[in-house]
Steps between C-alpha positions, in 0.01 A plus 500: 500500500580425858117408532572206223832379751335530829230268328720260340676447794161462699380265292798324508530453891152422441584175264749410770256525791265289296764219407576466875187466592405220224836325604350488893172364373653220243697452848269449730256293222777249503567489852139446533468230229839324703330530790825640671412844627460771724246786583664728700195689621545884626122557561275314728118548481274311758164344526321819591772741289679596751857560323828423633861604257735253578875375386499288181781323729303326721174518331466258235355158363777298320388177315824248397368202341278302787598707761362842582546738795305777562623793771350859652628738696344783587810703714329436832652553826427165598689174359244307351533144449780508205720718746472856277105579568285315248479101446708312239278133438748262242266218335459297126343659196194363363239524242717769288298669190619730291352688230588807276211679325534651135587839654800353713330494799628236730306287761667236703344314795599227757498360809662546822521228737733535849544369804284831623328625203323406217380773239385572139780710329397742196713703318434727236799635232404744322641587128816746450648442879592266735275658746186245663243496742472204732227370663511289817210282577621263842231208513444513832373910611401775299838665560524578131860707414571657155841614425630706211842496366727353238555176382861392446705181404604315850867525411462914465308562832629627784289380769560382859309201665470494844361234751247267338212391700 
């Protein structure tokens, strides 16, 4: 009999688990679809693979209507441009596209364009989380970035901006 309670009560903080985690994803779909959001990224993975596990803080790419901003940091001892090791580039969002497949896969893709960067910007939601990939494409090197984190609605994040370029 205590079998049958120990898993009732599994399955139970199982259905709660799995409620959460569809409440982040129809979350971070509509933040997506408002184009007001945030990927706070805690994992860095460079052009060759080298890795880098950073603070969703200052590690993110935030889209707000037009305007986009996207910021690393990798903890370095030196400044960097944006003052906290990394480079923070503020420009206008273009060329958005968004598209969710029949399994609830989300792709949405735009365009970057600063005063010091412009990139391709790819992010990939997948179903049942608010977990993504990102992929960083800047149009002028090879310096491709991919970042993986969580997407959440720009009023819930908790990120801080520092010096744009």
């Amino acid at each position: 009999m205590a079998g049958a309670v120990a898993t009732s009560a599994q399955a139970q903080k199982q259905a709660e688990e799995d409620a959460q985690t569809d409440t982040l994803y129809a979350a971070a779909v509509q933040a997506l679809k408002e184009n007001r959001f945030v990927m706070e990224a805690d994992k860095v993975v460079f052009k060759y693979g080298d890795v880098a596990f950073v603070n969703s803080n200052t590690n993110f790419v935030l889209v707000n209507g037009k305007e986009g901003t996207v910021q690393v940091a990798f903890n370095s001892p030196f400044a960097g441009p944006n003052g906290i090791g990394g480079i923070t580039v503020d420009g206008m969002v273009s060329g958005v596209k968004q598209k969710e497949n029949k399994t609830g896969k989300m792709n949405y893709s735009f365009n970057v364009q600063g005063s010091a960067i412009s990139a391709q910007v790819f992010i990939l939601l997948s179903p049942g989380s608010n977990q993504a990939t990102v992929n960083i494409s800047p149009n002028f090197n090879s310096r491709t970035l991919t970042l993986y984190g969580k997407i959440v609605p720009l009023e819930e994040s908790t990120i801080y901006k520092a010096r744009a370029l």
